[in-house]
């Protein structure tokens, strides 16, 4: 039987050091330090890998500023790297990745939000702000299909909040634990493997509170992807819980290489949101519009 070669005390020590550095360090080499620490842990602790078949769907939203109207798939895909000047949850400055939301099995109650709506919230994080006042915003939502025969994603939504709200997350977590029991001692699963899964999951699904939070998530992301790539199991992205839906919906970040090769824009729709005080009213501006094989679409307004 395998072993992580880590004790609960050693894992706690490593995570405490990571937390201290993230909250207190202004070292310009902070990313490298965090990357090395995460690579050390990823080398010892297994992660769930979700293998997706072709035909899966990803939703992505772009806000239409100043009355702009999109007509091409590249306009609502990931932005050019020269336009990216800040760290994102899973990207460096001047690094392009494809952020989106994927459909998942959620609890059937009115408090749950689906992938289509979640991608709008992820695009406009001020949308639900009580202090925003009266406004009207316009969005273009794209439905993207995957054409890869099989793709591999690290799966992160292992948090109690996500378990309560999303059946798909619970199912995959249970499958992962059953698989891990065939290879690792139960004590290590309970004290090392699952706690590290939950720690990294919460970091990816949490709101940014420190200037170094996204340095941490990028260091972890790259350590995880590089480790798997070095060992012959290339990862195409990471699946994680949506912070804007309190972990109910599921987000995905895809490498630009995967998005370029295996994503195809299938349909789009334009919609608006009118805000009056705390009230939000969504309305479709177009019918659902098909996208041709060249990635072009013609917008016809109905409102």
PDB file of C-alpha atoms in Angstrom:
ATOM      1  CA  UNK A   1       0.000   0.000   0.000  1.00  0.00           C
ATOM      2  CA  UNK A   2       1.240   3.488  -0.853  1.00  0.00           C
ATOM      3  CA  UNK A   3       1.999   6.198   1.681  1.00  0.00           C
ATOM      4  CA  UNK A   4       2.042   9.972   1.430  1.00  0.00           C
ATOM      5  CA  UNK A   5       5.043   9.927   3.822  1.00  0.00           C
ATOM      6  CA  UNK A   6       3.325  12.827   5.569  1.00  0.00           C
ATOM      7  CA  UNK A   7       1.845  13.028   9.043  1.00  0.00           C
ATOM      8  CA  UNK A   8      -0.986  15.311  10.111  1.00  0.00           C
ATOM      9  CA  UNK A   9       1.512  17.409  12.061  1.00  0.00           C
ATOM     10  CA  UNK A  10       3.823  17.797   9.071  1.00  0.00           C
ATOM     11  CA  UNK A  11       0.959  18.772   6.756  1.00  0.00           C
ATOM     12  CA  UNK A  12      -0.316  21.283   9.319  1.00  0.00           C
ATOM     13  CA  UNK A  13       3.194  22.736   9.594  1.00  0.00           C
ATOM     14  CA  UNK A  14       3.505  23.141   5.806  1.00  0.00           C
ATOM     15  CA  UNK A  15       0.061  24.729   5.466  1.00  0.00           C
ATOM     16  CA  UNK A  16       0.732  27.072   8.399  1.00  0.00           C
ATOM     17  CA  UNK A  17       3.914  28.253   6.704  1.00  0.00           C
ATOM     18  CA  UNK A  18       2.048  28.783   3.435  1.00  0.00           C
ATOM     19  CA  UNK A  19      -0.615  30.795   5.266  1.00  0.00           C
ATOM     20  CA  UNK A  20       1.959  32.918   7.093  1.00  0.00           C
ATOM     21  CA  UNK A  21       3.831  33.691   3.888  1.00  0.00           C
ATOM     22  CA  UNK A  22       0.634  34.534   2.013  1.00  0.00           C
ATOM     23  CA  UNK A  23      -0.613  36.908   4.686  1.00  0.00           C
ATOM     24  CA  UNK A  24       2.669  38.585   5.605  1.00  0.00           C
ATOM     25  CA  UNK A  25       5.263  38.372   2.851  1.00  0.00           C
ATOM     26  CA  UNK A  26       6.218  41.084   0.372  1.00  0.00           C
ATOM     27  CA  UNK A  27       9.111  39.002  -0.979  1.00  0.00           C
ATOM     28  CA  UNK A  28       9.299  39.347  -4.795  1.00  0.00           C
ATOM     29  CA  UNK A  29      10.186  35.629  -4.878  1.00  0.00           C
ATOM     30  CA  UNK A  30       7.026  34.667  -2.962  1.00  0.00           C
ATOM     31  CA  UNK A  31       5.584  32.817  -5.970  1.00  0.00           C
ATOM     32  CA  UNK A  32       8.697  30.620  -6.277  1.00  0.00           C
ATOM     33  CA  UNK A  33       8.671  29.830  -2.557  1.00  0.00           C
ATOM     34  CA  UNK A  34       4.988  28.878  -2.602  1.00  0.00           C
ATOM     35  CA  UNK A  35       5.409  26.891  -5.826  1.00  0.00           C
ATOM     36  CA  UNK A  36       8.181  24.772  -4.253  1.00  0.00           C
ATOM     37  CA  UNK A  37       6.084  24.120  -1.153  1.00  0.00           C
ATOM     38  CA  UNK A  38       3.046  23.081  -3.174  1.00  0.00           C
ATOM     39  CA  UNK A  39       5.115  20.908  -5.513  1.00  0.00           C
ATOM     40  CA  UNK A  40       6.525  19.114  -2.451  1.00  0.00           C
ATOM     41  CA  UNK A  41       2.976  18.398  -1.232  1.00  0.00           C
ATOM     42  CA  UNK A  42       1.484  17.553  -4.641  1.00  0.00           C
ATOM     43  CA  UNK A  43       4.300  15.032  -5.144  1.00  0.00           C
ATOM     44  CA  UNK A  44       3.015  13.134  -2.121  1.00  0.00           C
ATOM     45  CA  UNK A  45      -0.739  13.722  -2.039  1.00  0.00           C
ATOM     46  CA  UNK A  46      -3.052  12.454  -4.830  1.00  0.00           C
ATOM     47  CA  UNK A  47      -5.799  14.582  -6.366  1.00  0.00           C
ATOM     48  CA  UNK A  48      -9.018  13.559  -8.032  1.00  0.00           C
ATOM     49  CA  UNK A  49      -8.725  13.669 -11.820  1.00  0.00           C
ATOM     50  CA  UNK A  50     -11.994  14.062 -13.697  1.00  0.00           C
ATOM     51  CA  UNK A  51     -11.968  12.567 -17.189  1.00  0.00           C
ATOM     52  CA  UNK A  52     -14.481  14.293 -19.447  1.00  0.00           C
ATOM     53  CA  UNK A  53     -15.785  12.840 -22.683  1.00  0.00           C
ATOM     54  CA  UNK A  54     -16.428  14.872 -25.843  1.00  0.00           C
ATOM     55  CA  UNK A  55     -19.627  16.864 -26.105  1.00  0.00           C
ATOM     56  CA  UNK A  56     -19.415  18.473 -22.684  1.00  0.00           C
ATOM     57  CA  UNK A  57     -20.575  22.060 -22.351  1.00  0.00           C
ATOM     58  CA  UNK A  58     -18.858  25.144 -20.940  1.00  0.00           C
ATOM     59  CA  UNK A  59     -20.609  28.499 -20.511  1.00  0.00           C
ATOM     60  CA  UNK A  60     -18.661  31.732 -20.653  1.00  0.00           C
ATOM     61  CA  UNK A  61     -19.934  35.309 -20.424  1.00  0.00           C
ATOM     62  CA  UNK A  62     -18.600  38.661 -21.647  1.00  0.00           C
ATOM     63  CA  UNK A  63     -20.011  41.991 -20.588  1.00  0.00           C
ATOM     64  CA  UNK A  64     -20.876  44.311 -23.486  1.00  0.00           C
ATOM     65  CA  UNK A  65     -19.404  47.716 -22.671  1.00  0.00           C
ATOM     66  CA  UNK A  66     -20.446  50.969 -24.347  1.00  0.00           C
ATOM     67  CA  UNK A  67     -22.990  49.304 -26.626  1.00  0.00           C
ATOM     68  CA  UNK A  68     -20.490  46.957 -28.289  1.00  0.00           C
ATOM     69  CA  UNK A  69     -21.921  43.968 -30.165  1.00  0.00           C
ATOM     70  CA  UNK A  70     -19.825  40.844 -30.646  1.00  0.00           C
ATOM     71  CA  UNK A  71     -19.844  38.900 -33.911  1.00  0.00           C
ATOM     72  CA  UNK A  72     -16.932  36.452 -33.615  1.00  0.00           C
ATOM     73  CA  UNK A  73     -16.024  33.604 -31.263  1.00  0.00           C
ATOM     74  CA  UNK A  74     -12.639  35.118 -30.380  1.00  0.00           C
ATOM     75  CA  UNK A  75     -14.386  38.220 -29.049  1.00  0.00           C
ATOM     76  CA  UNK A  76     -16.053  36.219 -26.274  1.00  0.00           C
ATOM     77  CA  UNK A  77     -13.288  33.685 -25.675  1.00  0.00           C
ATOM     78  CA  UNK A  78     -10.341  34.381 -23.365  1.00  0.00           C
ATOM     79  CA  UNK A  79      -8.814  37.850 -23.805  1.00  0.00           C
ATOM     80  CA  UNK A  80      -5.419  38.407 -25.490  1.00  0.00           C
ATOM     81  CA  UNK A  81      -2.578  38.142 -22.994  1.00  0.00           C
ATOM     82  CA  UNK A  82      -1.484  41.740 -23.576  1.00  0.00           C
ATOM     83  CA  UNK A  83      -4.821  42.888 -22.105  1.00  0.00           C
ATOM     84  CA  UNK A  84      -4.282  40.952 -18.870  1.00  0.00           C
ATOM     85  CA  UNK A  85      -2.402  43.143 -16.427  1.00  0.00           C
ATOM     86  CA  UNK A  86      -3.292  41.542 -13.083  1.00  0.00           C
ATOM     87  CA  UNK A  87      -3.126  38.179 -11.387  1.00  0.00           C
ATOM     88  CA  UNK A  88      -6.348  36.210 -11.721  1.00  0.00           C
ATOM     89  CA  UNK A  89      -7.393  33.167  -9.738  1.00  0.00           C
ATOM     90  CA  UNK A  90      -5.492  30.920 -12.166  1.00  0.00           C
ATOM     91  CA  UNK A  91      -3.422  33.233 -14.349  1.00  0.00           C
ATOM     92  CA  UNK A  92      -0.342  35.429 -14.163  1.00  0.00           C
ATOM     93  CA  UNK A  93      -0.343  38.933 -15.562  1.00  0.00           C
ATOM     94  CA  UNK A  94      -0.044  38.534 -19.343  1.00  0.00           C
ATOM     95  CA  UNK A  95      -1.189  34.899 -19.210  1.00  0.00           C
ATOM     96  CA  UNK A  96      -4.405  33.860 -20.947  1.00  0.00           C
ATOM     97  CA  UNK A  97      -6.615  31.063 -19.659  1.00  0.00           C
ATOM     98  CA  UNK A  98     -10.248  30.227 -20.396  1.00  0.00           C
ATOM     99  CA  UNK A  99     -12.551  30.692 -17.423  1.00  0.00           C
ATOM    100  CA  UNK A 100     -16.035  29.213 -17.646  1.00  0.00           C
ATOM    101  CA  UNK A 101     -18.842  27.425 -15.793  1.00  0.00           C
ATOM    102  CA  UNK A 102     -19.971  23.849 -16.346  1.00  0.00           C
ATOM    103  CA  UNK A 103     -23.412  22.282 -15.787  1.00  0.00           C
ATOM    104  CA  UNK A 104     -23.617  20.097 -12.720  1.00  0.00           C
ATOM    105  CA  UNK A 105     -26.140  18.215 -10.625  1.00  0.00           C
ATOM    106  CA  UNK A 106     -27.320  20.623  -7.957  1.00  0.00           C
ATOM    107  CA  UNK A 107     -29.949  20.404  -5.250  1.00  0.00           C
ATOM    108  CA  UNK A 108     -33.431  21.072  -6.529  1.00  0.00           C
ATOM    109  CA  UNK A 109     -34.401  24.190  -4.610  1.00  0.00           C
ATOM    110  CA  UNK A 110     -34.801  27.818  -5.518  1.00  0.00           C
ATOM    111  CA  UNK A 111     -31.566  28.809  -3.817  1.00  0.00           C
ATOM    112  CA  UNK A 112     -29.477  27.029  -6.444  1.00  0.00           C
ATOM    113  CA  UNK A 113     -28.124  28.727  -9.564  1.00  0.00           C
ATOM    114  CA  UNK A 114     -27.163  26.951 -12.785  1.00  0.00           C
ATOM    115  CA  UNK A 115     -24.031  27.281 -14.915  1.00  0.00           C
ATOM    116  CA  UNK A 116     -25.647  29.698 -17.381  1.00  0.00           C
ATOM    117  CA  UNK A 117     -26.478  32.218 -14.672  1.00  0.00           C
ATOM    118  CA  UNK A 118     -23.315  31.528 -12.673  1.00  0.00           C
ATOM    119  CA  UNK A 119     -21.088  32.605 -15.558  1.00  0.00           C
ATOM    120  CA  UNK A 120     -22.827  36.004 -15.585  1.00  0.00           C
ATOM    121  CA  UNK A 121     -22.150  36.484 -11.887  1.00  0.00           C
ATOM    122  CA  UNK A 122     -18.517  35.475 -12.377  1.00  0.00           C
ATOM    123  CA  UNK A 123     -18.171  38.038 -15.167  1.00  0.00           C
ATOM    124  CA  UNK A 124     -19.726  40.917 -13.243  1.00  0.00           C
ATOM    125  CA  UNK A 125     -18.815  40.498  -9.596  1.00  0.00           C
ATOM    126  CA  UNK A 126     -20.538  43.762  -8.666  1.00  0.00           C
ATOM    127  CA  UNK A 127     -23.870  42.597 -10.074  1.00  0.00           C
ATOM    128  CA  UNK A 128     -25.409  41.715  -6.720  1.00  0.00           C
ATOM    129  CA  UNK A 129     -23.933  44.610  -4.785  1.00  0.00           C
ATOM    130  CA  UNK A 130     -26.519  46.474  -2.717  1.00  0.00           C
ATOM    131  CA  UNK A 131     -24.654  49.767  -3.162  1.00  0.00           C
ATOM    132  CA  UNK A 132     -24.508  49.701  -6.941  1.00  0.00           C
ATOM    133  CA  UNK A 133     -27.615  51.828  -7.388  1.00  0.00           C
ATOM    134  CA  UNK A 134     -29.688  51.950 -10.584  1.00  0.00           C
ATOM    135  CA  UNK A 135     -28.038  50.529 -13.685  1.00  0.00           C
ATOM    136  CA  UNK A 136     -28.471  48.623 -16.944  1.00  0.00           C
ATOM    137  CA  UNK A 137     -25.821  46.184 -18.138  1.00  0.00           C
ATOM    138  CA  UNK A 138     -25.638  43.941 -21.188  1.00  0.00           C
ATOM    139  CA  UNK A 139     -24.009  40.512 -21.480  1.00  0.00           C
ATOM    140  CA  UNK A 140     -23.240  37.946 -24.168  1.00  0.00           C
ATOM    141  CA  UNK A 141     -23.282  34.343 -22.997  1.00  0.00           C
ATOM    142  CA  UNK A 142     -21.605  31.702 -25.128  1.00  0.00           C
ATOM    143  CA  UNK A 143     -22.200  27.947 -25.010  1.00  0.00           C
ATOM    144  CA  UNK A 144     -18.995  26.122 -25.917  1.00  0.00           C
ATOM    145  CA  UNK A 145     -18.744  22.415 -26.792  1.00  0.00           C
ATOM    146  CA  UNK A 146     -15.687  20.205 -26.352  1.00  0.00           C
ATOM    147  CA  UNK A 147     -14.455  18.024 -29.212  1.00  0.00           C
ATOM    148  CA  UNK A 148     -11.541  16.242 -27.516  1.00  0.00           C
ATOM    149  CA  UNK A 149     -11.841  12.439 -27.325  1.00  0.00           C
ATOM    150  CA  UNK A 150     -10.966  12.646 -23.637  1.00  0.00           C
ATOM    151  CA  UNK A 151      -9.726  15.456 -21.428  1.00  0.00           C
ATOM    152  CA  UNK A 152      -8.353  15.431 -17.908  1.00  0.00           C
ATOM    153  CA  UNK A 153      -9.118  17.965 -15.193  1.00  0.00           C
ATOM    154  CA  UNK A 154      -7.984  18.194 -11.613  1.00  0.00           C
ATOM    155  CA  UNK A 155     -11.053  18.319  -9.411  1.00  0.00           C
ATOM    156  CA  UNK A 156     -10.996  20.711  -6.443  1.00  0.00           C
ATOM    157  CA  UNK A 157     -14.512  21.371  -5.044  1.00  0.00           C
ATOM    158  CA  UNK A 158     -13.915  19.331  -1.845  1.00  0.00           C
ATOM    159  CA  UNK A 159     -15.465  21.601   0.771  1.00  0.00           C
ATOM    160  CA  UNK A 160     -18.314  21.143   3.212  1.00  0.00           C
ATOM    161  CA  UNK A 161     -20.210  24.096   1.723  1.00  0.00           C
ATOM    162  CA  UNK A 162     -19.973  22.560  -1.763  1.00  0.00           C
ATOM    163  CA  UNK A 163     -21.043  19.125  -0.495  1.00  0.00           C
ATOM    164  CA  UNK A 164     -24.238  20.625   0.919  1.00  0.00           C
ATOM    165  CA  UNK A 165     -25.211  22.350  -2.315  1.00  0.00           C
ATOM    166  CA  UNK A 166     -24.028  20.163  -5.186  1.00  0.00           C
ATOM    167  CA  UNK A 167     -24.795  16.474  -5.681  1.00  0.00           C
ATOM    168  CA  UNK A 168     -22.159  16.051  -8.391  1.00  0.00           C
ATOM    169  CA  UNK A 169     -19.445  17.206  -6.005  1.00  0.00           C
ATOM    170  CA  UNK A 170     -20.579  14.748  -3.332  1.00  0.00           C
ATOM    171  CA  UNK A 171     -20.616  11.875  -5.814  1.00  0.00           C
ATOM    172  CA  UNK A 172     -17.106  12.571  -7.111  1.00  0.00           C
ATOM    173  CA  UNK A 173     -15.770  13.084  -3.582  1.00  0.00           C
ATOM    174  CA  UNK A 174     -17.180   9.705  -2.543  1.00  0.00           C
ATOM    175  CA  UNK A 175     -15.691   8.002  -5.607  1.00  0.00           C
ATOM    176  CA  UNK A 176     -12.322   9.601  -4.912  1.00  0.00           C
ATOM    177  CA  UNK A 177     -12.295   8.435  -1.302  1.00  0.00           C
ATOM    178  CA  UNK A 178     -13.276   4.897  -2.313  1.00  0.00           C
ATOM    179  CA  UNK A 179     -10.460   4.850  -4.862  1.00  0.00           C
ATOM    180  CA  UNK A 180      -7.953   6.264  -2.380  1.00  0.00           C
ATOM    181  CA  UNK A 181      -8.837   3.534   0.147  1.00  0.00           C
ATOM    182  CA  UNK A 182      -7.515   0.958  -2.307  1.00  0.00           C
ATOM    183  CA  UNK A 183      -4.077   2.583  -2.275  1.00  0.00           C
ATOM    184  CA  UNK A 184      -3.584   4.557   0.947  1.00  0.00           C
ATOM    185  CA  UNK A 185      -4.160   3.878   4.666  1.00  0.00           C
ATOM    186  CA  UNK A 186      -7.454   5.295   5.944  1.00  0.00           C
ATOM    187  CA  UNK A 187      -5.635   7.344   8.574  1.00  0.00           C
ATOM    188  CA  UNK A 188      -3.620   9.145   5.898  1.00  0.00           C
ATOM    189  CA  UNK A 189      -6.753   9.757   3.838  1.00  0.00           C
ATOM    190  CA  UNK A 190      -8.555  11.265   6.842  1.00  0.00           C
ATOM    191  CA  UNK A 191      -5.626  13.261   8.241  1.00  0.00           C
ATOM    192  CA  UNK A 192      -3.577  14.239   5.184  1.00  0.00           C
ATOM    193  CA  UNK A 193      -5.198  13.649   1.777  1.00  0.00           C
ATOM    194  CA  UNK A 194      -8.703  15.006   2.403  1.00  0.00           C
ATOM    195  CA  UNK A 195      -7.549  18.000   4.532  1.00  0.00           C
ATOM    196  CA  UNK A 196      -5.166  19.087   1.749  1.00  0.00           C
ATOM    197  CA  UNK A 197      -7.950  18.674  -0.812  1.00  0.00           C
ATOM    198  CA  UNK A 198     -10.222  20.869   1.319  1.00  0.00           C
ATOM    199  CA  UNK A 199      -7.515  23.483   1.896  1.00  0.00           C
ATOM    200  CA  UNK A 200      -6.761  23.955  -1.799  1.00  0.00           C
ATOM    201  CA  UNK A 201     -10.458  23.790  -2.699  1.00  0.00           C
ATOM    202  CA  UNK A 202     -11.307  26.588  -0.292  1.00  0.00           C
ATOM    203  CA  UNK A 203      -8.453  28.706  -1.614  1.00  0.00           C
ATOM    204  CA  UNK A 204      -9.726  28.349  -5.174  1.00  0.00           C
ATOM    205  CA  UNK A 205     -13.375  28.995  -4.268  1.00  0.00           C
ATOM    206  CA  UNK A 206     -12.787  31.763  -1.746  1.00  0.00           C
ATOM    207  CA  UNK A 207     -13.031  35.514  -2.217  1.00  0.00           C
ATOM    208  CA  UNK A 208      -9.764  37.398  -2.502  1.00  0.00           C
ATOM    209  CA  UNK A 209      -8.898  39.039   0.826  1.00  0.00           C
ATOM    210  CA  UNK A 210      -5.131  39.481   0.566  1.00  0.00           C
ATOM    211  CA  UNK A 211      -2.944  40.857  -2.222  1.00  0.00           C
ATOM    212  CA  UNK A 212      -1.111  37.509  -2.226  1.00  0.00           C
ATOM    213  CA  UNK A 213      -4.143  35.211  -2.489  1.00  0.00           C
ATOM    214  CA  UNK A 214      -3.886  34.863  -6.272  1.00  0.00           C
ATOM    215  CA  UNK A 215      -0.131  34.338  -6.060  1.00  0.00           C
ATOM    216  CA  UNK A 216      -0.967  31.344  -3.845  1.00  0.00           C
ATOM    217  CA  UNK A 217      -3.602  29.899  -6.183  1.00  0.00           C
ATOM    218  CA  UNK A 218      -1.323  30.321  -9.206  1.00  0.00           C
ATOM    219  CA  UNK A 219       1.585  28.663  -7.414  1.00  0.00           C
ATOM    220  CA  UNK A 220      -0.647  25.721  -6.535  1.00  0.00           C
ATOM    221  CA  UNK A 221      -2.197  25.512 -10.014  1.00  0.00           C
ATOM    222  CA  UNK A 222       1.165  25.419 -11.764  1.00  0.00           C
ATOM    223  CA  UNK A 223       2.678  22.971  -9.277  1.00  0.00           C
ATOM    224  CA  UNK A 224      -0.276  20.621  -9.802  1.00  0.00           C
ATOM    225  CA  UNK A 225      -0.337  20.886 -13.612  1.00  0.00           C
ATOM    226  CA  UNK A 226       3.435  20.627 -13.965  1.00  0.00           C
ATOM    227  CA  UNK A 227       3.627  17.620 -11.654  1.00  0.00           C
ATOM    228  CA  UNK A 228       1.001  15.729 -13.652  1.00  0.00           C
ATOM    229  CA  UNK A 229       2.561  16.740 -16.949  1.00  0.00           C
ATOM    230  CA  UNK A 230       5.976  15.510 -15.802  1.00  0.00           C
ATOM    231  CA  UNK A 231       4.447  12.154 -14.893  1.00  0.00           C
ATOM    232  CA  UNK A 232       2.700  11.596 -18.198  1.00  0.00           C
ATOM    233  CA  UNK A 233      -0.848  12.616 -17.314  1.00  0.00           C
ATOM    234  CA  UNK A 234      -1.356  15.993 -18.917  1.00  0.00           C
ATOM    235  CA  UNK A 235      -4.032  18.078 -17.247  1.00  0.00           C
ATOM    236  CA  UNK A 236      -6.138  20.410 -19.366  1.00  0.00           C
ATOM    237  CA  UNK A 237      -7.462  22.515 -16.519  1.00  0.00           C
ATOM    238  CA  UNK A 238      -8.914  22.677 -13.032  1.00  0.00           C
ATOM    239  CA  UNK A 239     -12.513  22.347 -11.862  1.00  0.00           C
ATOM    240  CA  UNK A 240     -13.436  24.296  -8.734  1.00  0.00           C
ATOM    241  CA  UNK A 241     -16.421  25.727  -6.865  1.00  0.00           C
ATOM    242  CA  UNK A 242     -17.880  29.119  -7.776  1.00  0.00           C
ATOM    243  CA  UNK A 243     -17.244  31.767  -5.134  1.00  0.00           C
ATOM    244  CA  UNK A 244     -19.989  33.996  -6.573  1.00  0.00           C
ATOM    245  CA  UNK A 245     -22.630  31.309  -5.945  1.00  0.00           C
ATOM    246  CA  UNK A 246     -21.326  30.314  -2.506  1.00  0.00           C
ATOM    247  CA  UNK A 247     -19.967  27.032  -3.920  1.00  0.00           C
ATOM    248  CA  UNK A 248     -23.266  25.897  -5.475  1.00  0.00           C
ATOM    249  CA  UNK A 249     -22.159  26.110  -9.126  1.00  0.00           C
ATOM    250  CA  UNK A 250     -18.938  24.750 -10.618  1.00  0.00           C
ATOM    251  CA  UNK A 251     -16.304  26.713 -12.511  1.00  0.00           C
ATOM    252  CA  UNK A 252     -13.539  25.489 -14.759  1.00  0.00           C
ATOM    253  CA  UNK A 253     -10.295  27.069 -15.883  1.00  0.00           C
ATOM    254  CA  UNK A 254      -8.872  25.657 -19.113  1.00  0.00           C
ATOM    255  CA  UNK A 255      -5.428  26.099 -20.565  1.00  0.00           C
ATOM    256  CA  UNK A 256      -5.373  28.286 -23.674  1.00  0.00           C
ATOM    257  CA  UNK A 257      -3.888  25.330 -25.585  1.00  0.00           C
ATOM    258  CA  UNK A 258      -6.907  23.181 -24.765  1.00  0.00           C
ATOM    259  CA  UNK A 259      -9.372  25.988 -25.524  1.00  0.00           C
ATOM    260  CA  UNK A 260      -7.778  26.678 -28.909  1.00  0.00           C
ATOM    261  CA  UNK A 261      -7.745  23.042 -29.982  1.00  0.00           C
ATOM    262  CA  UNK A 262     -10.875  21.534 -28.506  1.00  0.00           C
ATOM    263  CA  UNK A 263     -13.470  24.208 -27.731  1.00  0.00           C
ATOM    264  CA  UNK A 264     -16.013  25.310 -30.310  1.00  0.00           C
ATOM    265  CA  UNK A 265     -18.546  28.072 -29.798  1.00  0.00           C
ATOM    266  CA  UNK A 266     -21.961  26.562 -30.539  1.00  0.00           C
ATOM    267  CA  UNK A 267     -24.541  29.221 -29.606  1.00  0.00           C
ATOM    268  CA  UNK A 268     -24.772  32.668 -28.038  1.00  0.00           C
ATOM    269  CA  UNK A 269     -27.455  34.841 -26.509  1.00  0.00           C
ATOM    270  CA  UNK A 270     -27.406  38.499 -25.506  1.00  0.00           C
ATOM    271  CA  UNK A 271     -29.242  39.605 -22.401  1.00  0.00           C
ATOM    272  CA  UNK A 272     -29.598  42.634 -20.163  1.00  0.00           C
ATOM    273  CA  UNK A 273     -29.887  43.225 -16.463  1.00  0.00           C
ATOM    274  CA  UNK A 274     -31.718  46.233 -15.032  1.00  0.00           C
ATOM    275  CA  UNK A 275     -30.966  47.119 -11.440  1.00  0.00           C
ATOM    276  CA  UNK A 276     -33.279  49.351  -9.433  1.00  0.00           C
ATOM    277  CA  UNK A 277     -32.165  49.572  -5.846  1.00  0.00           C
ATOM    278  CA  UNK A 278     -31.800  45.961  -4.663  1.00  0.00           C
ATOM    279  CA  UNK A 279     -34.056  44.571  -7.413  1.00  0.00           C
ATOM    280  CA  UNK A 280     -32.519  42.789 -10.437  1.00  0.00           C
ATOM    281  CA  UNK A 281     -34.469  42.073 -13.633  1.00  0.00           C
ATOM    282  CA  UNK A 282     -32.955  39.944 -16.426  1.00  0.00           C
ATOM    283  CA  UNK A 283     -34.271  40.045 -19.963  1.00  0.00           C
ATOM    284  CA  UNK A 284     -33.284  38.392 -23.247  1.00  0.00           C
ATOM    285  CA  UNK A 285     -32.261  40.830 -25.980  1.00  0.00           C
ATOM    286  CA  UNK A 286     -31.921  38.172 -28.702  1.00  0.00           C
ATOM    287  CA  UNK A 287     -33.131  34.697 -29.450  1.00  0.00           C
ATOM    288  CA  UNK A 288     -30.560  31.931 -29.087  1.00  0.00           C
ATOM    289  CA  UNK A 289     -28.195  32.428 -32.039  1.00  0.00           C
ATOM    290  CA  UNK A 290     -26.311  29.655 -33.837  1.00  0.00           C
ATOM    291  CA  UNK A 291     -22.604  30.061 -34.589  1.00  0.00           C
ATOM    292  CA  UNK A 292     -21.240  28.902 -37.967  1.00  0.00           C
ATOM    293  CA  UNK A 293     -18.181  26.708 -38.502  1.00  0.00           C
ATOM    294  CA  UNK A 294     -15.946  29.769 -38.846  1.00  0.00           C
ATOM    295  CA  UNK A 295     -16.956  31.028 -35.419  1.00  0.00           C
ATOM    296  CA  UNK A 296     -19.100  33.876 -36.783  1.00  0.00           C
ATOM    297  CA  UNK A 297     -22.600  34.823 -35.686  1.00  0.00           C
ATOM    298  CA  UNK A 298     -25.106  37.483 -36.651  1.00  0.00           C
ATOM    299  CA  UNK A 299     -26.869  39.274 -33.824  1.00  0.00           C
ATOM    300  CA  UNK A 300     -30.558  40.055 -34.388  1.00  0.00           C
ATOM    301  CA  UNK A 301     -32.199  41.965 -31.568  1.00  0.00           C
ATOM    302  CA  UNK A 302     -35.719  41.162 -30.433  1.00  0.00           C
ATOM    303  CA  UNK A 303     -35.808  43.852 -27.693  1.00  0.00           C
TER     304      UNK A 303
END
